[in-house]
Short mmCIF file of C-alpha atoms and ligand atoms in Angstrom, two decimals:
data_model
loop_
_atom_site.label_atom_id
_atom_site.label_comp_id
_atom_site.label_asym_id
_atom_site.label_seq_id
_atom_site.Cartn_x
_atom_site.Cartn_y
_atom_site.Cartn_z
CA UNK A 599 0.00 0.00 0.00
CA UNK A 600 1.10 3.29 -0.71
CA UNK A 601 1.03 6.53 1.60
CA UNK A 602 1.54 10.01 0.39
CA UNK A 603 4.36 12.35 1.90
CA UNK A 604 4.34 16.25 1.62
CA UNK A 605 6.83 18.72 2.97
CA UNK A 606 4.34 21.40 2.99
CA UNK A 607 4.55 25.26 4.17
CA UNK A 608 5.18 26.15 0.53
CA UNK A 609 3.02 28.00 -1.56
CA UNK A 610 2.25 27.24 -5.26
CA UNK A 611 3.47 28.36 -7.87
CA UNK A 612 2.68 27.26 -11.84
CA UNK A 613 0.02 25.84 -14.17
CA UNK A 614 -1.30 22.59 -14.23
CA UNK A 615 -3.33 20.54 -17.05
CA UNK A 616 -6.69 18.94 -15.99
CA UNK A 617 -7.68 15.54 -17.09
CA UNK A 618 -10.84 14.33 -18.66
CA UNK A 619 -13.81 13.64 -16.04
CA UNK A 620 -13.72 10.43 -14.19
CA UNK A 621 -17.73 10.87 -13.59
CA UNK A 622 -17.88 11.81 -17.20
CA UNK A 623 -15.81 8.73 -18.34
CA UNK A 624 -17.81 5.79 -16.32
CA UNK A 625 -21.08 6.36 -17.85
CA UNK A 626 -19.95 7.35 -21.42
CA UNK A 627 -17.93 3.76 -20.92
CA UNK A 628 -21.34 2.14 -20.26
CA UNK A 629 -22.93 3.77 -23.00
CA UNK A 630 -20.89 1.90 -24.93
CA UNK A 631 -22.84 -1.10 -24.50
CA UNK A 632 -26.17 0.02 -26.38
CA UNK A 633 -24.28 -0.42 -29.67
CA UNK A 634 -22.63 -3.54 -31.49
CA UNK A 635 -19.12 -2.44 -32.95
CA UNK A 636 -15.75 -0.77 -31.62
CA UNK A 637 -15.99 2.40 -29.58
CA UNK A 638 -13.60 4.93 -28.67
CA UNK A 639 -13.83 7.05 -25.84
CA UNK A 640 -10.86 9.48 -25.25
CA UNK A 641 -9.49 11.87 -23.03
CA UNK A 642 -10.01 9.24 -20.64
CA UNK A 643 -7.94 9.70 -17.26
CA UNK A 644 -5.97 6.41 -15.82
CA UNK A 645 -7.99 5.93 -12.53
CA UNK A 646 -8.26 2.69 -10.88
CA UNK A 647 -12.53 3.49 -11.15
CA UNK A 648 -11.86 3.00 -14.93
CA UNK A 649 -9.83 0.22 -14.51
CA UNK A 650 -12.90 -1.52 -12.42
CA UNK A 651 -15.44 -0.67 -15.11
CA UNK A 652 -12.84 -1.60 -18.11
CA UNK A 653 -12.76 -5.03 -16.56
CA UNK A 654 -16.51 -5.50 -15.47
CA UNK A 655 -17.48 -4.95 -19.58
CA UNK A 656 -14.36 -7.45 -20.43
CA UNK A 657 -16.02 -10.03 -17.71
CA UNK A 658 -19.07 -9.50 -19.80
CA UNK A 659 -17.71 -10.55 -23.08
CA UNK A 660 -16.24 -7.04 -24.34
CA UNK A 661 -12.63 -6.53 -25.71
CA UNK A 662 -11.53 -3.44 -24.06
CA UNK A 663 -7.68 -1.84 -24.67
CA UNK A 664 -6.58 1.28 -22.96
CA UNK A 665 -3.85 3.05 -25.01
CA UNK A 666 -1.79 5.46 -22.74
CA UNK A 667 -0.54 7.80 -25.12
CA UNK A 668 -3.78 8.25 -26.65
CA UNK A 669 -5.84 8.74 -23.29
CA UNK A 670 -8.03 6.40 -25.12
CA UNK A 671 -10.27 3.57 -24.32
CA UNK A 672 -11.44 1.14 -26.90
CA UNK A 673 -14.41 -1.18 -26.86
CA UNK A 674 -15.50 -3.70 -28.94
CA UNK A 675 -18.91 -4.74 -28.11
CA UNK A 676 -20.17 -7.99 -29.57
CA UNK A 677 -23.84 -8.87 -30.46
CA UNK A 678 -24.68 -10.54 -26.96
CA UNK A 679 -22.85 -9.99 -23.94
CA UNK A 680 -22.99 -11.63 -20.31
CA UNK A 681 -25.39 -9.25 -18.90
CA UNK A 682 -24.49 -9.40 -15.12
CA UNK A 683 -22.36 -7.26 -13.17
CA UNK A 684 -20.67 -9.53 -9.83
CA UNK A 685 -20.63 -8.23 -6.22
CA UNK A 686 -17.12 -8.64 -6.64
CA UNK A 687 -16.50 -5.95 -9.14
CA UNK A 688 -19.66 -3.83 -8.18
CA UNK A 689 -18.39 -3.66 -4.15
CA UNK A 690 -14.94 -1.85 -4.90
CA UNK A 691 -16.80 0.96 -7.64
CA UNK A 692 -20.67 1.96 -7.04
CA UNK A 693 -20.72 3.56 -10.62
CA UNK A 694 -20.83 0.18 -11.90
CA UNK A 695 -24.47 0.19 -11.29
CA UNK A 696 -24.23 2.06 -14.49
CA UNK A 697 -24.52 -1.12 -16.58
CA UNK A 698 -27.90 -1.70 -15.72
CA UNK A 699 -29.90 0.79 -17.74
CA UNK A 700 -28.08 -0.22 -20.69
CA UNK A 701 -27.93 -3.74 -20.52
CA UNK A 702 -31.75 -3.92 -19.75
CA UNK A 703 -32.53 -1.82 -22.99
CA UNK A 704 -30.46 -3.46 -24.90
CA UNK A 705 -30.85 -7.41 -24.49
CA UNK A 706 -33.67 -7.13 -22.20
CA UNK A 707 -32.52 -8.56 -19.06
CA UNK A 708 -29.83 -7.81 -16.54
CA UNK A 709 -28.31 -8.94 -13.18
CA UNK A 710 -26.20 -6.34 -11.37
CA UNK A 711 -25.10 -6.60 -7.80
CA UNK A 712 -26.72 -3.79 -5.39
CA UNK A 713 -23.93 -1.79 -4.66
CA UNK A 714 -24.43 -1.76 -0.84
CA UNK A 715 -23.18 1.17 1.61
CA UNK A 716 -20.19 2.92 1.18
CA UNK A 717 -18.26 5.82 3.10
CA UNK A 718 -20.42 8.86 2.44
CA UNK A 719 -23.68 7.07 3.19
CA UNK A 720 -26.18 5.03 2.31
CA UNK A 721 -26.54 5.64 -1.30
CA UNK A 722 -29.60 3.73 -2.37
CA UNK A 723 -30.73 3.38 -6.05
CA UNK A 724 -34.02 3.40 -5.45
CA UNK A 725 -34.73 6.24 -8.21
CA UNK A 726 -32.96 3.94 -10.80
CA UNK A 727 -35.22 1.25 -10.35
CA UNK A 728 -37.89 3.63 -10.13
CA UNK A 729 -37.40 5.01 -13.71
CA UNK A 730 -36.34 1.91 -15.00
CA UNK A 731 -39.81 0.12 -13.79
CA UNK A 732 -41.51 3.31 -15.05
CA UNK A 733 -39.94 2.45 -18.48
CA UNK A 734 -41.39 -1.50 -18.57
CA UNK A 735 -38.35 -3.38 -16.78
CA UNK A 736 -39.84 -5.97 -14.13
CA UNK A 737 -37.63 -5.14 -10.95
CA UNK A 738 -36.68 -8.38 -8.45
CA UNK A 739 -34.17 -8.13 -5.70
CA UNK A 740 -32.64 -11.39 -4.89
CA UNK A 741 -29.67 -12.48 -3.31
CA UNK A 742 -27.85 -9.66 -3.35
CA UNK A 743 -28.62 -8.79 -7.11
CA UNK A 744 -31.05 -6.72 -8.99
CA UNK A 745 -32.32 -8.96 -11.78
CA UNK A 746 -34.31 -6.84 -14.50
CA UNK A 747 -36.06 -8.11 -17.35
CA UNK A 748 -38.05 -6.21 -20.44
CA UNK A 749 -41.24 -8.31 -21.23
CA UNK A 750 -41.01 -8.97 -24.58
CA UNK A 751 -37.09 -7.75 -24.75
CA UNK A 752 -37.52 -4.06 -25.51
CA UNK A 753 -38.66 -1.16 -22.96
CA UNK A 754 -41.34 0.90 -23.81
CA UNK A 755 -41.29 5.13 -22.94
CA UNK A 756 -42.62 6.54 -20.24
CA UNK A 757 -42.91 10.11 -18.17
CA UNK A 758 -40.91 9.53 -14.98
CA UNK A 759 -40.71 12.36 -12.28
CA UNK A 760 -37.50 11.50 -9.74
CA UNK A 761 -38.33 12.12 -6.47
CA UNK A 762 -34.81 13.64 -5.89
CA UNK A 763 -32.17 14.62 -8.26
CA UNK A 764 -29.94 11.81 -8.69
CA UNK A 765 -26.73 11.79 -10.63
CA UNK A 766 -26.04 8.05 -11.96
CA UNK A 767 -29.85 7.27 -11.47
CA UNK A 768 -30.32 10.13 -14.55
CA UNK A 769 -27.57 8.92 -16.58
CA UNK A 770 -28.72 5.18 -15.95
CA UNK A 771 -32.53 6.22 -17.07
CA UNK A 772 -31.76 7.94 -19.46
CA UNK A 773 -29.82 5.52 -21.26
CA UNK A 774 -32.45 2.87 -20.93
CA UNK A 775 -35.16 5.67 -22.72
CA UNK A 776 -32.68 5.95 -25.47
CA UNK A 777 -33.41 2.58 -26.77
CA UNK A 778 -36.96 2.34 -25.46
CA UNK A 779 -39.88 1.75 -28.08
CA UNK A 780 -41.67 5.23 -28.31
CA UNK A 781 -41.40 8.69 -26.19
CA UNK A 782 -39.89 9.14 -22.68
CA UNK A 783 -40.15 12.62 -20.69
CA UNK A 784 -37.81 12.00 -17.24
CA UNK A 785 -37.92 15.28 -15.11
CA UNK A 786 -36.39 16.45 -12.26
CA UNK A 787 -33.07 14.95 -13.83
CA UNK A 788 -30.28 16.19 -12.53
CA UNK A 789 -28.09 18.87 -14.56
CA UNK A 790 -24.51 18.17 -13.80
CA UNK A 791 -21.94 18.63 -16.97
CA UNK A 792 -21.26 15.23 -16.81
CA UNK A 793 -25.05 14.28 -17.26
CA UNK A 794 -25.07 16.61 -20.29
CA UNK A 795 -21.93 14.99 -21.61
CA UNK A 796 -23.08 11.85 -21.61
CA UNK A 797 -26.12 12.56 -23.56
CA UNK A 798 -24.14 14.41 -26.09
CA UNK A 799 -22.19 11.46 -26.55
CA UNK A 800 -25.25 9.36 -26.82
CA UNK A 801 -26.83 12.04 -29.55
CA UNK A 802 -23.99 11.34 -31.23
CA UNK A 803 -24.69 7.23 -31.48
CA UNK A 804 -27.76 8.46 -32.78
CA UNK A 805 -29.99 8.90 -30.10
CA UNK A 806 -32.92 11.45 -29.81
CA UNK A 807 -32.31 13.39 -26.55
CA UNK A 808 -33.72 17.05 -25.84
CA UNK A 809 -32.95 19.27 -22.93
CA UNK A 810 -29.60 18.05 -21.68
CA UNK A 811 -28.44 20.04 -18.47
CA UNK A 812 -32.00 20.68 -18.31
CA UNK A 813 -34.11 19.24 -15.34
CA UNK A 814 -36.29 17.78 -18.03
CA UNK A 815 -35.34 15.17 -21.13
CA UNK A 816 -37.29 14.53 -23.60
CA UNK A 817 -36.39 11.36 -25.08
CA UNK A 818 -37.60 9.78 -28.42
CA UNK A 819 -36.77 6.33 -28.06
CA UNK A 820 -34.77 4.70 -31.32
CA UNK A 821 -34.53 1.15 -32.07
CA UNK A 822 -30.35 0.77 -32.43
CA UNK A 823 -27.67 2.92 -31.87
CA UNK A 824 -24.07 3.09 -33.87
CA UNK A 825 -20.86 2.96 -31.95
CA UNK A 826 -19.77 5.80 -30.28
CA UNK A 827 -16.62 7.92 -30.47
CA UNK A 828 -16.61 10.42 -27.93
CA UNK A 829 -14.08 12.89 -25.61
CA UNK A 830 -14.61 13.24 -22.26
CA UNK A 831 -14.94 16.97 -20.58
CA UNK A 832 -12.45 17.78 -18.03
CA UNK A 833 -12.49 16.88 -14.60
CA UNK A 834 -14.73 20.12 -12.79
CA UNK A 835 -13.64 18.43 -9.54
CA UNK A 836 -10.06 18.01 -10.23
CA UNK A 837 -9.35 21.68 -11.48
CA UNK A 838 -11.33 22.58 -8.52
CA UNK A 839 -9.22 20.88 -6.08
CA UNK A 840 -6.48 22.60 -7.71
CA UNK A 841 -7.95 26.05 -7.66
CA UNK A 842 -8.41 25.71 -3.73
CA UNK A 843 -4.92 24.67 -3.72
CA UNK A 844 -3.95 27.93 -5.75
CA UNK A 845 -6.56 30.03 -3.34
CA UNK A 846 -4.02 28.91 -0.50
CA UNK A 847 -2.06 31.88 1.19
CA UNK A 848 0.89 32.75 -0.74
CA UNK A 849 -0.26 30.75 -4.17
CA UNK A 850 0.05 31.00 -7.75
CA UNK A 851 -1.71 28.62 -9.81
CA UNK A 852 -2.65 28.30 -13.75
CA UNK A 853 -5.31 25.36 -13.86
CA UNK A 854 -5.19 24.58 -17.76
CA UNK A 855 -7.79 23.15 -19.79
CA UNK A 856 -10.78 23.52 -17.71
CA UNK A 857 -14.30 24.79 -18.20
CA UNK A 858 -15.21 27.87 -16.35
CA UNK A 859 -18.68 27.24 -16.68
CA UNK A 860 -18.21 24.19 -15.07
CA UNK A 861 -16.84 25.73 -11.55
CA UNK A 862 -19.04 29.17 -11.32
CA UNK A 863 -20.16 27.69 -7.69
CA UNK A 864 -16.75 27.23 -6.67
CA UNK A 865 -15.52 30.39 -8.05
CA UNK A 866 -17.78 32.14 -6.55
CA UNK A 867 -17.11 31.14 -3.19
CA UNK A 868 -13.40 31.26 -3.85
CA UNK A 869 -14.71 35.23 -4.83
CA UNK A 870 -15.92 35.38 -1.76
CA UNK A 871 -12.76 34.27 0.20
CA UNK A 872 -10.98 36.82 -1.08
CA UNK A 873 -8.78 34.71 -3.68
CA UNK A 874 -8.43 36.64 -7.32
CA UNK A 875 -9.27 34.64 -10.06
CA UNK A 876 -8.86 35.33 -13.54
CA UNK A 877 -9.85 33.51 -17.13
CA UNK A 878 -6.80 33.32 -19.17
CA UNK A 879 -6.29 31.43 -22.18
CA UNK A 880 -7.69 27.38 -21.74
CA UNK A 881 -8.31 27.86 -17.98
CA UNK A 882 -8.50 30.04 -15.22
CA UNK A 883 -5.68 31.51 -12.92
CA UNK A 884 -5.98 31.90 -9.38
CA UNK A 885 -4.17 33.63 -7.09
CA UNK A 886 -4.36 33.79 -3.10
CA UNK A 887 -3.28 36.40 -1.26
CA UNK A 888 -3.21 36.87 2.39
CA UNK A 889 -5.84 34.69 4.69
CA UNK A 890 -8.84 33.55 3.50
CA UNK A 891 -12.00 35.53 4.74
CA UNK A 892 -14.57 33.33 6.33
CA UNK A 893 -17.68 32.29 3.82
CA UNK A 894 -20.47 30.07 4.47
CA UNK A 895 -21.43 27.16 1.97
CA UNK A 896 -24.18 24.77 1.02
CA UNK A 897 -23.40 21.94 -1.09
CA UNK A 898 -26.68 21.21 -3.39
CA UNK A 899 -27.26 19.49 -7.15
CA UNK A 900 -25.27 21.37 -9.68
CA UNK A 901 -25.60 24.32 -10.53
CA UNK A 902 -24.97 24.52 -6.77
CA UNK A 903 -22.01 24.12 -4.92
CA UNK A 904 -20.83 20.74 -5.24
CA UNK A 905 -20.52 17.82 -2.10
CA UNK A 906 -17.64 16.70 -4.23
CA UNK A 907 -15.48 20.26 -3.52
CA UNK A 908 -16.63 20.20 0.86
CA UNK A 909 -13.90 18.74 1.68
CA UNK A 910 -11.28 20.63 -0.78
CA UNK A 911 -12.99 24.10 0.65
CA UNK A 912 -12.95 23.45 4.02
CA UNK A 913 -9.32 23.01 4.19
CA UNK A 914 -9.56 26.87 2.85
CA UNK A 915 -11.85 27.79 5.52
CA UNK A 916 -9.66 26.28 8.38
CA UNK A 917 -7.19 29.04 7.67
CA UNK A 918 -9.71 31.78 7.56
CA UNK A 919 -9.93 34.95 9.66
CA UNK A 920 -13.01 34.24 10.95
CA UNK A 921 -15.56 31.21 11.55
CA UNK A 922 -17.36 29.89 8.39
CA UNK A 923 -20.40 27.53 8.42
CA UNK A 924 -20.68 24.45 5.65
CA UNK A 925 -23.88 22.46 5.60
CA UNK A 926 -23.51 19.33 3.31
CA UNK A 927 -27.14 18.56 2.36
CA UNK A 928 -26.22 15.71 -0.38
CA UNK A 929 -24.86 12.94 1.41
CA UNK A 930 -25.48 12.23 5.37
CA UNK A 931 -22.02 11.27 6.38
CA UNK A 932 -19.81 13.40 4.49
CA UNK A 933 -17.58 14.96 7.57
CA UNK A 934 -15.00 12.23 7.82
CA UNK A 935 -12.20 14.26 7.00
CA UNK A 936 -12.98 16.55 9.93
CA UNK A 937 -11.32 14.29 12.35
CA UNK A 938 -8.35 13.95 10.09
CA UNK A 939 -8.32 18.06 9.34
CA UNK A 940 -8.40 18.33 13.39
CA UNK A 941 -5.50 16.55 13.72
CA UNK A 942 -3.72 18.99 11.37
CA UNK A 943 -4.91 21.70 13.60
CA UNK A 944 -8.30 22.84 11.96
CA UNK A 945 -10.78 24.16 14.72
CA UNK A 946 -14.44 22.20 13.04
CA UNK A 947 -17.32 21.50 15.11
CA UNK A 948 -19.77 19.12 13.28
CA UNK A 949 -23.23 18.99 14.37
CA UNK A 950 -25.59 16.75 11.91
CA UNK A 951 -25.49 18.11 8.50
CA UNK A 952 -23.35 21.78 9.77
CA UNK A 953 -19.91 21.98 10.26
CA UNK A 954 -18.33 25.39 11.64
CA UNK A 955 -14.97 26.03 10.39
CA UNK A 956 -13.28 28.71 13.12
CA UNK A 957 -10.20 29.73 11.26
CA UNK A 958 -6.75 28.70 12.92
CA UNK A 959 -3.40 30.93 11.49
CA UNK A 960 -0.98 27.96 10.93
CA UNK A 961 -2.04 24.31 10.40
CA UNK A 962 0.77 21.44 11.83
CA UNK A 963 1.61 18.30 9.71
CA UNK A 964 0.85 14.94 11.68
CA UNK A 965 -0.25 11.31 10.04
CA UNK A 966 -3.43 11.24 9.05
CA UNK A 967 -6.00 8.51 7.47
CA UNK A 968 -7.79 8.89 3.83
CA UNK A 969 -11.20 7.86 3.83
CA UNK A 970 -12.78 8.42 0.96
CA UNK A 971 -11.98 9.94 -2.41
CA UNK A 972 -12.44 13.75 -1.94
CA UNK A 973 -11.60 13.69 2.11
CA UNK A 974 -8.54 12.37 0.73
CA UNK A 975 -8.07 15.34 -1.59
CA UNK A 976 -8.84 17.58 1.01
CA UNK A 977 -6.08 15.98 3.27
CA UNK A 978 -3.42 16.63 0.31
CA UNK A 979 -4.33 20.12 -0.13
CA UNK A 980 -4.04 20.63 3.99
CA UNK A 981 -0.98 18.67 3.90
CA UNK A 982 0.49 21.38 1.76
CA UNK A 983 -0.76 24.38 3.69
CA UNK A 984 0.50 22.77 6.63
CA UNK A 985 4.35 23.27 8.35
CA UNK A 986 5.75 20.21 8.93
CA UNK A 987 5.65 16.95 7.37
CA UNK A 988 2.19 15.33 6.81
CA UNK A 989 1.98 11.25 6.53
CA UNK A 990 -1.37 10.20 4.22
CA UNK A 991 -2.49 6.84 4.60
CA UNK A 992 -5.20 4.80 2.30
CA UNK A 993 -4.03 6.67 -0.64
CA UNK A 994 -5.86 4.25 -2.79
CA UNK A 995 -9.01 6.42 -2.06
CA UNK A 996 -7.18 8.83 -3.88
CA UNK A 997 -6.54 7.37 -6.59
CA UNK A 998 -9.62 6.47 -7.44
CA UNK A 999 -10.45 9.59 -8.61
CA UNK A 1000 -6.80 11.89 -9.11
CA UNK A 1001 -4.34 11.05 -11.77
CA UNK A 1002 -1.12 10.82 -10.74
CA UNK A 1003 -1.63 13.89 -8.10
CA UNK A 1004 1.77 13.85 -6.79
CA UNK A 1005 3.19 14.00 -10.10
CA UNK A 1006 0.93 17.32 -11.22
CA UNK A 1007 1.60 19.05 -7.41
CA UNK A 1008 5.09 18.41 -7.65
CA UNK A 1009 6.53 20.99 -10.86
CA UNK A 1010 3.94 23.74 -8.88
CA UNK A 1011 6.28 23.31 -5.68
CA UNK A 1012 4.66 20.99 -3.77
CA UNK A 1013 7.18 18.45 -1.82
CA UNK A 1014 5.23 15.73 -2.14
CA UNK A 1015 5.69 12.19 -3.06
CA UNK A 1016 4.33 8.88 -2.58
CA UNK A 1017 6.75 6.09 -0.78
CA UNK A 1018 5.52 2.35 -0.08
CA UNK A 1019 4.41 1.37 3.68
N1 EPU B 1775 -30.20 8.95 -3.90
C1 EPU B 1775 -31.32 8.28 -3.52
N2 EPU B 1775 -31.81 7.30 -4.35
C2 EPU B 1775 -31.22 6.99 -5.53
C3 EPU B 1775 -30.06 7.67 -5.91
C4 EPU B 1775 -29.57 8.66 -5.07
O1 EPU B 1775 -31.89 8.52 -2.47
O2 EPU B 1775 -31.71 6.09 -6.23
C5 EPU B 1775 -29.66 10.01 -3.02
C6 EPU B 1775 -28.25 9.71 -2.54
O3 EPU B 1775 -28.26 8.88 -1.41
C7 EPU B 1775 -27.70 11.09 -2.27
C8 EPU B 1775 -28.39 11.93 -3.35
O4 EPU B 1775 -29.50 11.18 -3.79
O5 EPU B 1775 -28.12 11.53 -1.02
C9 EPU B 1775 -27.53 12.29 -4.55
O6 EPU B 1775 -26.86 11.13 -5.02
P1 EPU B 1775 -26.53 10.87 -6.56
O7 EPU B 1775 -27.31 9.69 -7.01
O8 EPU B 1775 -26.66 12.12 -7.33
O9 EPU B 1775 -25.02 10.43 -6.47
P2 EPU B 1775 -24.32 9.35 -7.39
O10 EPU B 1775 -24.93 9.42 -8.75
O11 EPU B 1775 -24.27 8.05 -6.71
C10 EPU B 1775 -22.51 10.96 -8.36
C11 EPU B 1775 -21.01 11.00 -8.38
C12 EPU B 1775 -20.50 11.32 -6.97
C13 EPU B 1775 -21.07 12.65 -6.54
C14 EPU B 1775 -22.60 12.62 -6.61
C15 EPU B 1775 -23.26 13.94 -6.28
C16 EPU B 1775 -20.51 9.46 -10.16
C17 EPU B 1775 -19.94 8.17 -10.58
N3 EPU B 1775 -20.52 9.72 -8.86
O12 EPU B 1775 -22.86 9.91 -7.45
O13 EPU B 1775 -19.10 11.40 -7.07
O14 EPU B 1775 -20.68 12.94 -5.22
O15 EPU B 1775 -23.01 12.22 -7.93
O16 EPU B 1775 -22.84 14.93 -7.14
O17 EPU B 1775 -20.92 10.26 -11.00
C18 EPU B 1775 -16.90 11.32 -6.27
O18 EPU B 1775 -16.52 11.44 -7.45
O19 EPU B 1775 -16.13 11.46 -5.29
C19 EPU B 1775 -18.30 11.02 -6.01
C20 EPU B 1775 -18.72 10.48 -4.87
#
């Protein structure tokens, strides 16, 4: 296992390149299987997440390559596939629930394992199999699995309302109506970029989606799809974690090659703490001057400030002159890396859903525990601000979702570096 190591006390300096959206990746990958024939999906990042889903559509009978230099993947999907996704894959990635919508539509029957809890909560998928019984699919639970079947094979359209905006559960939906026989309206969908980018790429394999980033699709159902060759957007959550990292006291940071449209919660907030922030050619440059000012945040569906950037903003607000108030209204346990920040020296009192963030002047490095993907972020960028040296363990969390983070922090300043335990 591998623990991360950063010198930190330095500030930032330099410009770093995003990489293409992990959240954005899984489901175009999934896409894939709606259509016979070899897709290519690029600007695909190298995260063990991938890697999971890359190997749950070989298990199912698909030839899948990953070429480096290319940030590629490519897919060949046959004319019938094993349509089941094991606990064993499905346990280690929740986004492989993604396979369901798709294989359901396509050959009329899945099995996928339920997911089951993970870190951040209890993450049901209730609104999946909601839509997807809206759209014709006859829903059992046994043994651990979902089993779905289409009578007849096919899914038919449907108007579907979610009873709470759901990322995957829209994507997963929405895939299914794509290759459902007649018209499907799904609303309160939820609007993230990546939920938009997905249905481009889908438009693009010929389906007949209207109102992506929209709370509302409208979805004329078509009866195959062609192959898909599609780039991923850029990682909103990545070049956001690196925009709090340039927001830091004392930093300097360039974060090329992502979409400002993308971050306008984040920026705003990183407005608000007093960092400058400026659009220059491919990206956005942000400086940080003296100590943050306090803000307060709510994390809500996009276009709202996202749960995925708590953790990375918090970190901000520890150093603040002044106490700052975050209520996380996505998930229900989302506060783990408040005992780790603590033990850095952040002053956070959590109570339910509210954390308040009184600002310290100096945090200290100490060893500290990852615990889930964006705590773990969080924990780097604290790490950095911090004097001392800061130990990270579980760094696997982290690399589920950051390419090669060391390796990008490290030509901005950072002393950082990963060492085997
Ligand atoms: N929910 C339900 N029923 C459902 C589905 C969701 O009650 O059927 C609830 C969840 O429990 C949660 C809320 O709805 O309280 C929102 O969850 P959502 O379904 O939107 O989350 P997700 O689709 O499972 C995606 C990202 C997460 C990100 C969330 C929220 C992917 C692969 N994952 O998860 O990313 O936090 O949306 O934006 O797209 C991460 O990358 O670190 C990560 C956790």
């Amino acid at each position: 296992m591998d623990k991360i190591v950063v010198e930190g006390g330095v500030p930032l300096r330099g410009s770093v390149d995003v990489s293409g959206a992990k959240n954005a990746a899984l489901p175009v990958i999934a896409a894939a299987l709606l259509a016979e024939g070899d897709h290519v999906v690029r600007n695909v990042p190298d995260l063990a997440d991938v890697r999971t889903l890359g190997k749950l559509l070989g298990h199912m009978g698909c030839a899948v390559e990953r070429s480096a230099a290319a940030r590629a993947m490519s897919l060949r999907v046959p004319a019938a596939v094993r349509p089941e996704a094991p606990y064993e894959l499905v346990k280690t990635m929740r986004a492989s629930v993604l396979v369901l919508g798709p294989l359901v539509a396509r050959w009329g029957k899945a099995r996928v394992s339920l997911p089951g809890g993970c870190a951040i909560g209890a993450r049901p998928i209730d609104q999946h199999l909601k839509g997807l019984t809206a759209l014709g699919a006859e829903i059992r639970l046994e043994h651990g699995y979902v089993e779905a079947t289409a009578p007849r094979g096919r899914l038919r359209g449907a108007v579907f309302t979610f009873d709470g905006q759901t990322v995957t559960g829209t994507e997963n939906v929405m895939m299914a109506a794509a290759l459902a026989d007649g018209r499907s309206v799904l609303r309160n969908c939820a609007r993230e970029p990546e939920v938009a980018d997905l249905a481009a790429a889908l438009v693009r394999m010929g389906a007949r989606i209207e109102g992506a980033g929209t709370d509302e699709l409208r979805i004329e159902g078509v009866s195959t799809l062609r192959p898909l060759d599609h780039t991923v957007i850029p990682d909103r959550i990545e070049a956001g974690t690196f925009l709090v990292a340039g927001a830091l006291p004392g930093g300097d940071v360039t974060v090329a090659g992502c979409v400002p449209a993308h971050l306008e919660a984040l920026l705003e907030k990183l407005r608000a703490v007093g960092a400058e922030i400026a659009e220059v050619r491919g990206g956005l440059r942000v400086v940080g001057d003296g100590r943050p000012r306090p803000v307060d945040v709510k994390t809500a569906p996009h276009p709202g400030f996202p749960t995925d950037m708590q953790a990375q903003l918090m970190v901000l607000l520890c150093l603040a002159e002044g106490s700052s108030k975050i209520t996380e209204t996505v998930f229900e346990n989302r506060f783990m890396h408040v005992q780790e920040l603590q033990r850095l020296g952040g002053d956070i009192a959590v109570d339910g859903k509210i954390a308040i963030v009184k600002g310290v002047p100096v945090l200290s490095g100490a060893p500290v525990m990852a615990s889930d993907l964006r705590a773990s972020a969080a924990l780097v960028l604290a790490a950095l601000a911090a004097r001392g040296t800061t130990e990270i363990q579980r760094v696997y969390h982290l690399d589920r979702g950051y390419e090669r983070i060391e390796q990008k922090l490290a030509p901005l300043g950072a002393r950082i570096r990963r060492e085997k335990t």
